[in-house]
Coordinates of C-alpha atoms in Angstrom, one line a residue:
Chain A
M244 CA 200.6 20.3 37.6
M245 CA 198.8 17.9 35.3
N246 CA 196.6 18.7 32.4
L247 CA 193.6 16.4 32.0
S248 CA 192.8 17.6 28.5
T249 CA 196.2 16.7 27.1
T250 CA 196.3 13.3 28.8
A251 CA 195.7 10.5 26.4
P252 CA 194.2 7.6 28.4
E253 CA 196.4 4.7 27.2
S254 CA 196.1 1.2 28.7
P255 CA 197.8 1.3 32.2
T256 CA 200.9 -0.7 31.2
Q257 CA 201.7 1.6 28.3
A258 CA 200.9 4.7 30.6
R259 CA 203.8 3.7 32.8
A260 CA 205.9 6.7 33.5
A261 CA 209.6 7.1 32.8
P262 CA 211.9 6.4 35.7
V263 CA 211.2 8.6 38.6
E264 CA 214.3 8.9 40.6
G265 CA 215.2 12.5 39.4
G266 CA 211.5 13.7 39.8
E267 CA 210.7 16.5 42.0
V268 CA 209.6 15.5 45.6
L269 CA 206.0 16.4 45.7
L270 CA 205.2 14.7 49.2
S271 CA 207.6 14.7 51.9
V272 CA 206.9 12.9 55.3
R273 CA 209.6 13.1 57.9
G274 CA 209.6 11.6 61.3
V275 CA 205.8 11.7 61.8
S276 CA 204.4 10.3 64.9
K277 CA 200.8 10.3 66.3
S278 CA 199.4 8.9 69.4
Y279 CA 195.7 8.5 70.6
G280 CA 196.1 8.8 74.3
A281 CA 198.8 6.3 75.3
R282 CA 198.3 4.2 72.1
P283 CA 200.8 5.0 69.4
A284 CA 199.1 4.9 65.8
L285 CA 202.3 6.2 64.0
M286 CA 205.7 6.0 65.0
G287 CA 208.3 8.1 63.0
V288 CA 207.2 7.5 59.6
D289 CA 209.2 8.9 56.8
L290 CA 208.0 8.7 53.1
E291 CA 208.4 10.7 49.9
V292 CA 206.4 10.7 46.8
R293 CA 208.0 12.2 43.5
A294 CA 206.5 13.6 40.4
G295 CA 205.0 10.9 38.1
E296 CA 205.4 8.1 40.7
F297 CA 202.9 5.6 42.0
V298 CA 203.6 4.7 45.5
A299 CA 201.6 2.1 47.1
L300 CA 201.3 2.1 51.0
L301 CA 200.3 -1.3 52.1
G302 CA 199.3 -2.1 55.6
P303 CA 196.9 -4.5 57.2
N304 CA 193.6 -3.0 58.8
G305 CA 194.7 -0.8 61.7
A306 CA 198.2 -0.2 60.4
G307 CA 197.9 3.4 60.6
K308 CA 197.3 4.3 56.8
S309 CA 194.0 6.3 57.7
T310 CA 195.6 8.3 60.5
L311 CA 198.6 9.0 58.0
F312 CA 196.2 10.3 55.5
Q313 CA 194.5 12.4 58.1
L314 CA 197.8 14.0 58.7
L315 CA 198.6 14.3 55.1
T316 CA 195.4 16.2 54.4
G317 CA 195.6 18.3 57.6
L318 CA 192.4 17.1 59.2
F319 CA 194.6 17.0 62.4
N320 CA 198.3 17.4 63.1
A321 CA 201.0 15.1 63.9
D322 CA 202.5 14.9 67.3
A323 CA 205.9 15.0 65.9
G324 CA 207.5 15.3 62.5
E325 CA 206.5 17.4 59.4
V326 CA 204.5 16.9 56.2
R327 CA 205.2 18.8 53.2
V328 CA 203.2 19.2 49.8
C329 CA 205.4 20.7 47.1
G330 CA 207.6 22.1 49.8
Q331 CA 204.7 23.7 51.8
D332 CA 204.7 22.8 55.3
M333 CA 201.1 21.5 56.2
R334 CA 201.4 22.9 59.7
V335 CA 202.6 26.3 58.7
A336 CA 201.0 26.9 55.3
P337 CA 198.0 24.4 55.3
V338 CA 196.0 26.3 52.6
R339 CA 198.9 26.4 50.0
A340 CA 199.7 22.6 50.8
L341 CA 195.9 21.6 50.6
G342 CA 195.7 23.3 47.3
R343 CA 198.2 20.9 45.6
I344 CA 196.5 17.6 47.0
G345 CA 193.7 15.6 45.5
V346 CA 192.1 13.1 47.9
V347 CA 189.9 10.1 47.7
F348 CA 189.0 9.1 51.3
Q349 CA 188.4 5.6 52.3
Q350 CA 184.7 6.9 53.5
M351 CA 182.9 8.4 50.7
T352 CA 182.5 12.2 50.8
L353 CA 180.1 12.7 47.9
D354 CA 176.7 14.5 48.5
L355 CA 174.3 11.6 47.6
D356 CA 171.5 13.9 46.9
L357 CA 173.3 16.3 44.5
S358 CA 174.0 15.4 40.8
V359 CA 177.4 14.3 39.7
E360 CA 178.0 17.7 38.2
A361 CA 176.9 19.4 41.2
N362 CA 179.1 17.6 43.6
L363 CA 182.1 18.5 41.3
V364 CA 181.1 22.1 41.0
F365 CA 181.0 22.2 44.7
H366 CA 184.5 21.1 44.8
A367 CA 185.8 23.2 42.2
R368 CA 184.4 26.5 43.9
L369 CA 185.9 25.3 47.0
H370 CA 189.3 25.2 45.2
G371 CA 188.7 28.6 43.8
I372 CA 187.7 27.5 40.2
G373 CA 184.5 28.9 38.9
G374 CA 182.6 29.8 35.6
A375 CA 183.8 28.3 32.4
Q376 CA 187.0 27.1 33.6
A377 CA 185.2 24.8 36.1
K378 CA 182.8 23.9 33.5
A379 CA 185.7 22.8 31.1
R380 CA 187.7 21.0 33.7
I381 CA 184.6 19.0 35.0
A382 CA 183.6 18.1 31.4
D383 CA 187.2 16.8 30.9
A384 CA 187.4 14.7 34.1
L385 CA 184.0 13.2 33.6
A386 CA 184.7 12.3 30.0
R387 CA 188.1 10.8 31.0
L388 CA 186.4 8.5 33.5
G389 CA 183.5 7.6 31.3
L390 CA 180.9 9.5 33.2
A391 CA 179.9 12.3 30.8
E392 CA 176.5 10.6 30.3
R393 CA 175.9 10.5 34.0
R394 CA 176.7 14.1 34.9
G395 CA 173.1 15.0 35.8
D396 CA 172.4 11.8 37.6
R397 CA 172.0 12.1 41.3
V398 CA 175.0 10.2 42.9
R399 CA 172.6 8.2 44.9
E400 CA 171.6 6.5 41.7
L401 CA 175.2 5.4 40.8
S402 CA 176.9 2.0 41.5
G403 CA 179.7 1.9 44.0
G404 CA 182.4 1.6 41.4
N405 CA 181.0 4.9 39.5
R406 CA 180.7 6.8 42.8
R407 CA 184.5 6.0 43.3
K408 CA 185.1 7.3 39.9
V409 CA 183.1 10.6 40.5
E410 CA 185.4 11.0 43.5
L411 CA 188.4 10.6 41.6
A412 CA 187.2 13.0 38.9
R413 CA 186.4 15.3 41.6
A414 CA 189.9 15.1 43.0
L415 CA 191.4 15.7 39.8
V416 CA 189.4 18.9 39.0
H417 CA 191.6 21.3 40.7
Q418 CA 194.5 19.6 38.8
P419 CA 196.5 18.6 41.9
S420 CA 200.3 17.7 42.0
V421 CA 199.7 14.8 44.4
L422 CA 196.9 12.4 44.6
L423 CA 196.1 10.6 47.8
M424 CA 193.9 7.5 47.4
D425 CA 193.0 6.0 50.9
E426 CA 191.6 2.5 50.5
A427 CA 189.7 3.6 47.5
T428 CA 188.8 0.3 46.2
V429 CA 187.1 -0.9 49.3
G430 CA 183.7 -2.4 48.6
L431 CA 184.1 -2.3 44.9
D432 CA 183.8 -5.6 42.7
P433 CA 187.1 -6.8 40.9
A434 CA 186.3 -5.1 37.5
S435 CA 185.6 -1.6 39.1
R436 CA 188.7 -2.1 41.3
R437 CA 190.8 -2.8 38.3
H438 CA 189.4 0.1 36.3
L439 CA 189.9 2.6 39.0
L440 CA 193.4 1.4 39.7
D441 CA 194.2 1.5 35.9
E442 CA 192.6 5.2 35.6
V443 CA 195.1 6.2 38.6
L444 CA 198.1 4.4 37.2
A445 CA 197.6 6.3 34.0
L446 CA 197.9 9.6 35.8
R447 CA 201.6 8.9 36.1
A448 CA 202.2 9.9 32.7
S449 CA 201.0 13.4 33.4
G450 CA 203.4 14.0 36.2
V451 CA 200.9 13.4 39.2
G452 CA 202.5 11.8 42.1
V453 CA 200.2 9.1 43.7
L454 CA 200.3 7.7 47.1
W455 CA 197.8 4.8 47.1
A456 CA 197.0 3.1 50.5
S457 CA 195.5 -0.3 50.5
H458 CA 195.5 -3.7 52.2
L459 CA 195.4 -5.7 49.0
V460 CA 198.7 -6.5 47.7
D461 CA 197.8 -7.1 44.1
E462 CA 197.1 -3.3 43.8
A463 CA 200.8 -2.7 44.7
E464 CA 202.1 -5.0 42.0
A465 CA 202.2 -2.3 39.4
A466 CA 203.6 0.4 41.9
D467 CA 207.0 2.2 41.4
R468 CA 207.7 1.6 45.0
V469 CA 205.9 0.0 47.8
L470 CA 205.9 0.9 51.4
V471 CA 204.9 -1.4 54.0
L472 CA 203.2 -0.1 57.2
H473 CA 202.5 -2.2 60.3
K474 CA 201.5 -1.1 63.6
G475 CA 202.5 2.6 62.9
E476 CA 205.9 1.7 61.8
L477 CA 207.3 1.3 58.0
L478 CA 208.8 -2.0 57.8
A479 CA 210.0 -1.8 54.3
H480 CA 210.2 0.2 51.2
G481 CA 211.3 -0.4 47.7
T482 CA 210.3 -1.6 44.1
P483 CA 208.0 -4.6 44.4
A484 CA 210.7 -6.7 43.0
A485 CA 213.4 -5.6 45.4
L486 CA 211.0 -6.3 48.4
V487 CA 210.2 -9.8 47.0
A488 CA 213.9 -10.4 46.6
A489 CA 214.8 -9.1 50.0
S490 CA 212.2 -11.3 51.7
G491 CA 213.2 -14.3 50.0
C492 CA 209.6 -14.9 49.1
A493 CA 208.2 -16.0 45.5
T494 CA 205.5 -13.1 45.4
L495 CA 204.8 -9.7 46.7
A496 CA 201.8 -11.1 48.8
E497 CA 203.9 -13.7 50.4
A498 CA 206.6 -11.0 51.1
F499 CA 203.9 -8.8 52.7
L500 CA 202.4 -11.6 54.9
K501 CA 205.8 -12.6 56.1
M502 CA 206.7 -9.0 57.1
T503 CA 203.5 -8.1 58.7
R504 CA 203.4 -11.5 60.7
S505 CA 207.0 -11.3 61.9
G506 CA 207.0 -7.3 62.2
Q507 CA 210.4 -7.5 61.0
A508 CA 211.7 -4.7 58.8
V509 CA 213.2 -5.8 55.4
E510 CA 216.1 -3.9 53.8
P511 CA 216.0 -4.2 50.0
A512 CA 219.3 -4.4 48.3
Chain B
M119 CA 193.1 34.1 50.6
R120 CA 191.8 35.7 47.2
L121 CA 188.7 37.4 47.4
A122 CA 187.5 35.6 44.3
H123 CA 188.2 32.3 45.9
A124 CA 186.5 33.3 49.0
W125 CA 183.5 34.4 47.3
L126 CA 183.4 31.0 45.0
A127 CA 183.6 28.9 48.3
L128 CA 180.8 31.1 49.9
Q129 CA 178.6 30.4 46.8
A130 CA 179.5 26.7 47.0
V131 CA 178.4 26.3 50.5
T132 CA 175.5 28.4 50.2
S133 CA 174.0 27.0 47.1
R134 CA 174.5 23.5 48.7
E135 CA 172.5 24.6 51.7
V136 CA 169.7 26.1 49.7
A137 CA 169.6 23.1 47.4
K138 CA 169.3 20.9 50.4
F139 CA 166.6 23.1 51.8
V140 CA 164.6 23.0 48.6
R141 CA 165.2 19.2 48.3
Q142 CA 163.7 18.8 52.0
G143 CA 160.2 20.0 51.0
G144 CA 158.8 19.7 54.5
R145 CA 161.5 21.3 56.2
L146 CA 159.9 24.9 55.7
A147 CA 156.6 23.6 56.8
S148 CA 157.9 22.0 59.7
A149 CA 159.9 25.1 60.7
L150 CA 156.6 27.4 60.5
V151 CA 154.2 24.9 62.2
R152 CA 155.9 25.1 65.5
P153 CA 155.7 28.9 65.9
L154 CA 152.3 29.0 64.2
L155 CA 150.9 26.5 66.7
W156 CA 152.3 28.9 69.6
L157 CA 150.8 31.9 67.8
V158 CA 147.4 30.7 66.8
V159 CA 146.5 28.2 69.5
F160 CA 148.7 29.0 72.6
A161 CA 148.4 32.6 72.4
A162 CA 144.6 32.3 71.9
G163 CA 144.3 30.2 75.0
F164 CA 146.6 32.2 77.1
Q165 CA 146.2 35.9 76.2
N166 CA 143.7 36.4 79.1
V167 CA 145.7 34.5 81.5
F168 CA 148.6 36.9 81.2
G169 CA 146.7 39.9 80.9
V170 CA 147.8 43.1 79.2
S171 CA 150.4 45.7 80.3
I172 CA 152.5 48.4 78.8
I173 CA 156.0 47.5 78.7
P174 CA 158.9 48.9 76.5
P175 CA 159.1 49.4 73.6
Y176 CA 155.2 49.3 73.4
D177 CA 153.6 52.6 74.3
T178 CA 150.2 51.1 74.5
Y179 CA 148.4 48.0 75.6
I180 CA 149.1 45.1 72.9
P181 CA 147.5 41.9 72.3
Y182 CA 149.5 38.8 73.5
Q183 CA 149.9 37.7 69.9
T184 CA 151.9 40.8 69.2
Y185 CA 154.0 40.3 72.3
I186 CA 155.1 36.8 71.5
V187 CA 156.1 37.2 67.8
P188 CA 159.4 38.3 68.5
G189 CA 160.0 35.3 70.7
L190 CA 158.7 33.1 67.9
L191 CA 160.8 34.7 65.4
G192 CA 163.5 33.9 67.8
M193 CA 162.3 30.2 67.9
V194 CA 162.5 30.0 64.2
L195 CA 166.3 31.1 64.3
L196 CA 166.9 29.0 67.3
F197 CA 165.7 25.8 65.7
N198 CA 167.4 26.6 62.4
G199 CA 170.7 27.3 64.0
M200 CA 170.5 24.0 65.7
Q201 CA 169.4 22.3 62.7
S202 CA 172.3 23.8 60.8
S203 CA 174.8 22.2 63.6
L204 CA 172.8 18.9 63.2
A205 CA 173.7 19.1 59.5
M206 CA 177.2 19.6 60.5
V207 CA 177.2 16.4 62.5
Y208 CA 175.5 14.6 59.7
D209 CA 178.0 15.8 57.3
R210 CA 180.8 14.9 59.5
E211 CA 179.2 11.2 59.8
M212 CA 178.5 10.9 56.1
G213 CA 182.3 12.2 55.2
V214 CA 181.1 15.4 53.4
M215 CA 182.7 17.6 56.2
R216 CA 186.2 16.1 55.3
L217 CA 185.8 17.5 51.8
L218 CA 185.1 20.8 53.4
L219 CA 187.8 20.7 55.9
T220 CA 190.3 19.9 53.4
A221 CA 189.6 22.7 51.1
P222 CA 192.4 25.1 50.6
L223 CA 190.9 27.9 52.7
P224 CA 191.4 28.9 56.3
R225 CA 189.3 26.6 58.3
W226 CA 187.6 29.7 60.2
Y227 CA 186.3 31.0 56.9
L228 CA 184.9 27.8 55.9
L229 CA 182.9 27.7 59.1
F230 CA 181.9 31.3 58.4
C231 CA 180.5 30.2 55.0
K232 CA 178.5 27.7 56.7
L233 CA 177.2 30.0 59.3
L234 CA 176.1 32.7 56.7
A235 CA 174.5 30.0 54.6
G236 CA 172.6 28.6 57.5
T237 CA 171.8 32.3 58.6
L238 CA 170.4 33.1 55.1
L239 CA 167.8 30.2 55.4
S240 CA 167.1 31.3 58.9
V241 CA 166.2 34.8 58.3
L242 CA 164.3 33.8 55.1
Q243 CA 162.0 31.5 57.3
A244 CA 161.7 34.1 59.9
Y245 CA 160.3 36.5 57.2
V246 CA 158.0 34.0 56.0
F247 CA 156.7 33.4 59.5
L248 CA 156.4 37.3 59.9
I249 CA 154.2 37.3 56.7
I250 CA 152.0 34.6 57.9
A251 CA 151.7 36.4 61.5
A252 CA 150.7 39.5 59.8
L253 CA 147.8 37.5 58.1
F254 CA 146.8 36.7 61.7
E255 CA 146.3 40.4 62.5
V256 CA 149.7 40.8 64.1
E257 CA 150.6 44.4 63.3
V258 CA 154.2 45.3 62.5
P259 CA 154.9 48.8 61.2
I260 CA 156.7 49.1 58.0
I261 CA 159.8 50.3 59.6
G262 CA 159.6 47.4 61.9
W263 CA 160.1 45.1 59.0
L264 CA 163.1 47.0 57.8
Y265 CA 164.7 47.5 61.4
A266 CA 164.3 43.5 62.0
L267 CA 166.4 42.7 59.1
P268 CA 169.9 43.4 60.5
V269 CA 168.8 42.1 64.0
L270 CA 167.4 38.8 62.7
V271 CA 170.7 38.4 60.7
L272 CA 172.8 39.1 63.9
S273 CA 170.6 37.0 66.0
G274 CA 170.5 34.0 63.4
M275 CA 174.2 34.2 63.2
M276 CA 174.7 34.2 67.1
L277 CA 172.3 31.2 67.2
G278 CA 173.9 29.5 64.4
A279 CA 177.5 30.0 66.0
L280 CA 176.3 28.4 69.1
G281 CA 175.1 25.4 66.9
L282 CA 178.4 25.3 65.3
L283 CA 180.1 25.3 68.8
L284 CA 177.9 22.4 69.8
S285 CA 178.5 20.6 66.6
V286 CA 182.3 20.4 67.7
N287 CA 181.5 18.6 70.7
V288 CA 178.8 16.4 69.6
R289 CA 180.6 13.4 68.0
Q290 CA 177.7 11.3 66.9
L291 CA 174.3 12.0 65.4
E292 CA 172.4 10.1 67.9
N293 CA 173.9 12.2 70.8
F294 CA 172.5 15.4 69.2
A295 CA 168.8 15.1 70.0
G296 CA 169.7 15.0 73.7
T297 CA 172.0 18.0 73.3
M298 CA 169.2 19.9 71.5
N299 CA 166.7 19.4 74.3
F300 CA 169.5 20.6 76.7
V301 CA 169.9 23.7 74.9
I302 CA 166.7 24.8 72.8
F303 CA 164.0 24.3 75.5
P304 CA 166.0 25.8 78.4
M305 CA 167.0 28.8 76.3
F306 CA 163.5 29.3 74.9
F307 CA 161.5 29.0 78.1
I308 CA 164.1 31.0 80.4
S309 CA 163.6 34.0 78.2
P310 CA 161.0 36.8 77.6
A311 CA 160.0 34.9 74.6
L312 CA 156.5 34.1 76.2
Y313 CA 156.1 36.4 79.1
P314 CA 157.9 39.5 80.2
L315 CA 160.7 38.9 82.7
W316 CA 159.3 41.1 85.3
K317 CA 156.6 38.5 85.7
L318 CA 159.2 36.0 86.9
E319 CA 160.6 38.5 89.4
E320 CA 157.4 39.4 90.6
S321 CA 156.5 35.8 91.0
G322 CA 159.6 35.2 93.1
A323 CA 161.5 33.2 90.5
R324 CA 164.6 35.1 91.2
V325 CA 167.0 32.3 90.0
I326 CA 165.0 31.8 86.5
H327 CA 165.1 35.7 86.3
F328 CA 168.8 35.8 86.9
L329 CA 169.3 32.9 84.4
A330 CA 167.2 34.8 81.8
T331 CA 169.0 38.0 82.0
W332 CA 172.1 36.0 81.1
N333 CA 170.7 34.0 78.4
P334 CA 171.9 35.2 74.8
F335 CA 168.5 34.2 73.5
T336 CA 166.9 36.7 75.9
H337 CA 168.7 39.7 74.1
A338 CA 168.1 38.2 70.7
V339 CA 164.3 38.2 71.5
E340 CA 164.5 41.7 73.0
A341 CA 166.6 43.1 70.2
T342 CA 163.9 41.6 67.6
R343 CA 161.0 43.1 69.9
F344 CA 162.6 46.5 69.8
A345 CA 163.4 46.4 66.1
L346 CA 160.0 45.2 65.0
H347 CA 158.8 48.3 66.7
G348 CA 161.2 50.7 65.1
Q349 CA 163.5 50.9 67.8
V350 CA 167.1 49.9 68.5
A351 CA 167.9 48.0 71.6
V352 CA 171.7 49.0 71.8
Q353 CA 172.5 46.9 74.9
S354 CA 170.8 43.7 73.6
L355 CA 172.4 44.1 70.5
A356 CA 175.8 44.4 71.9
I357 CA 175.4 41.3 74.0
V358 CA 174.1 39.3 70.7
A359 CA 177.1 40.6 68.8
G360 CA 179.4 39.7 71.6
C361 CA 178.0 36.1 72.1
L362 CA 178.3 35.7 68.2
V363 CA 181.8 36.6 68.4
A364 CA 182.6 34.4 71.3
F365 CA 180.7 31.5 70.0
F366 CA 182.3 31.7 66.6
L367 CA 185.8 32.0 68.0
L368 CA 185.2 29.0 70.4
A369 CA 183.8 27.0 67.3
A370 CA 186.8 28.0 65.1
W371 CA 189.1 26.9 67.9
G372 CA 187.4 23.7 68.3
Y373 CA 187.6 22.8 64.5
D374 CA 191.3 23.9 64.4
P375 CA 193.5 20.7 64.0
Q376 CA 196.3 22.4 65.8
R377 CA 194.7 23.5 68.8
G378 CA 191.0 22.4 69.4
M379 CA 188.8 19.3 69.8
L380 CA 190.2 17.6 66.4
K381 CA 193.6 17.5 68.0
R382 CA 192.3 15.6 71.0
T383 CA 189.7 13.5 69.4
G384 CA 191.1 12.3 66.2
K385 CA 190.2 8.9 65.4
P386 CA 192.6 6.1 64.5
G387 CA 192.6 4.9 61.1

């Protein structure tokens, strides 16, 4: 597990983690399918996130990203397949699995009328962290994200960017092994978006595995691996450079558009 | 589940509910105005219409105000129970519920925390109403104040569990008002809250009398009536406890991602 207090916040490029091929598999999704009535939302999705790895999950709106996140967080269960977090099966041992995950949902989940600190205390207690330990971790998380001065402010008074930072701080309070970010930059201005992404990229150095879902291709440029989800199916996975090369395009954005327009899977070399 | 973790989670949920209650300054006033109107205005006008009679647990003639106090305490619990479930639906729409449901604790326990927190507020409001009723010369023996506590807790939990159960099936906030009308008013009026049930039988309203005997709220009111008079209505208490267990189990089932409503109604992302 990460330790916030020992993580030096470097610039995102400096904070890039060492090669992750040998890293422990923290999140494993095997053959996951989910349908809503007759309409399939996910079909046999496989993915892995390893320690210290930043994996971008790219997909257009309606690709099934949020459905996948709902399955990853145990909000409801897959029709088929399995989700494992640090070896714990989400269906069999959801409590243990959820204890290792930090989540920032697409929809904001803060209590607007509570202070920043009260929101984090609420979360810490739900994760069994109380007293001085919670206080120290909350102080660390807020300091790291530049929110120490705003700890007593009501969330309602914060900008959209700062609210997202509070959600990120909250997701880190219990020192998760895996961080799930579901379209976390939606509605943010470019500077706030960049800042949030940089903060998350920096987490790799502390061994946290990150799954970052987005429909914005530029957010995937710095990822260790990119997964492309389209109409409930994974079309491609590989490093950004490998995907660009395999698609025959000049940029990742072009490669993404080509894949999602044709619906054809791409096999990077 | 560690005991310390369970306790911290209960603290988290309860302190959030209490903070919300304190923040919503008018909530206590509005919770009290409704029964006070019945006690002061309705009872003043109707006491002679209903006349007086000796009915258990009373061993003498009682003023109408004394008769309706248990029903009005039930009204406080009933409205508060429904308000708690309204808050659940609101939290779900606002996203806060996701945070709760992805906490590393058994889902039934998280619902139980919500239930206990709501009941705490219900019972506090009920006692405030009882104090005000005493100022209007409604006499409750000292023993009645003590006996009422466990009965109000049990009844508050039963009605709160009913609210939880309703919140499973109400998907949107705007649907909730209708649901409340279909639950609160029938439960309240088809009960001995305002008149003894034998009056219904005597007037030939046998169907309504039959429904009233099956209404859990009837038994909450009767248990409270006996408790306020320093007696224990064993049968009514057993029915209230049975309904509490049934409603809570159904609500927990409804919130279970493997079996309940979430499985059937998960929304695509």
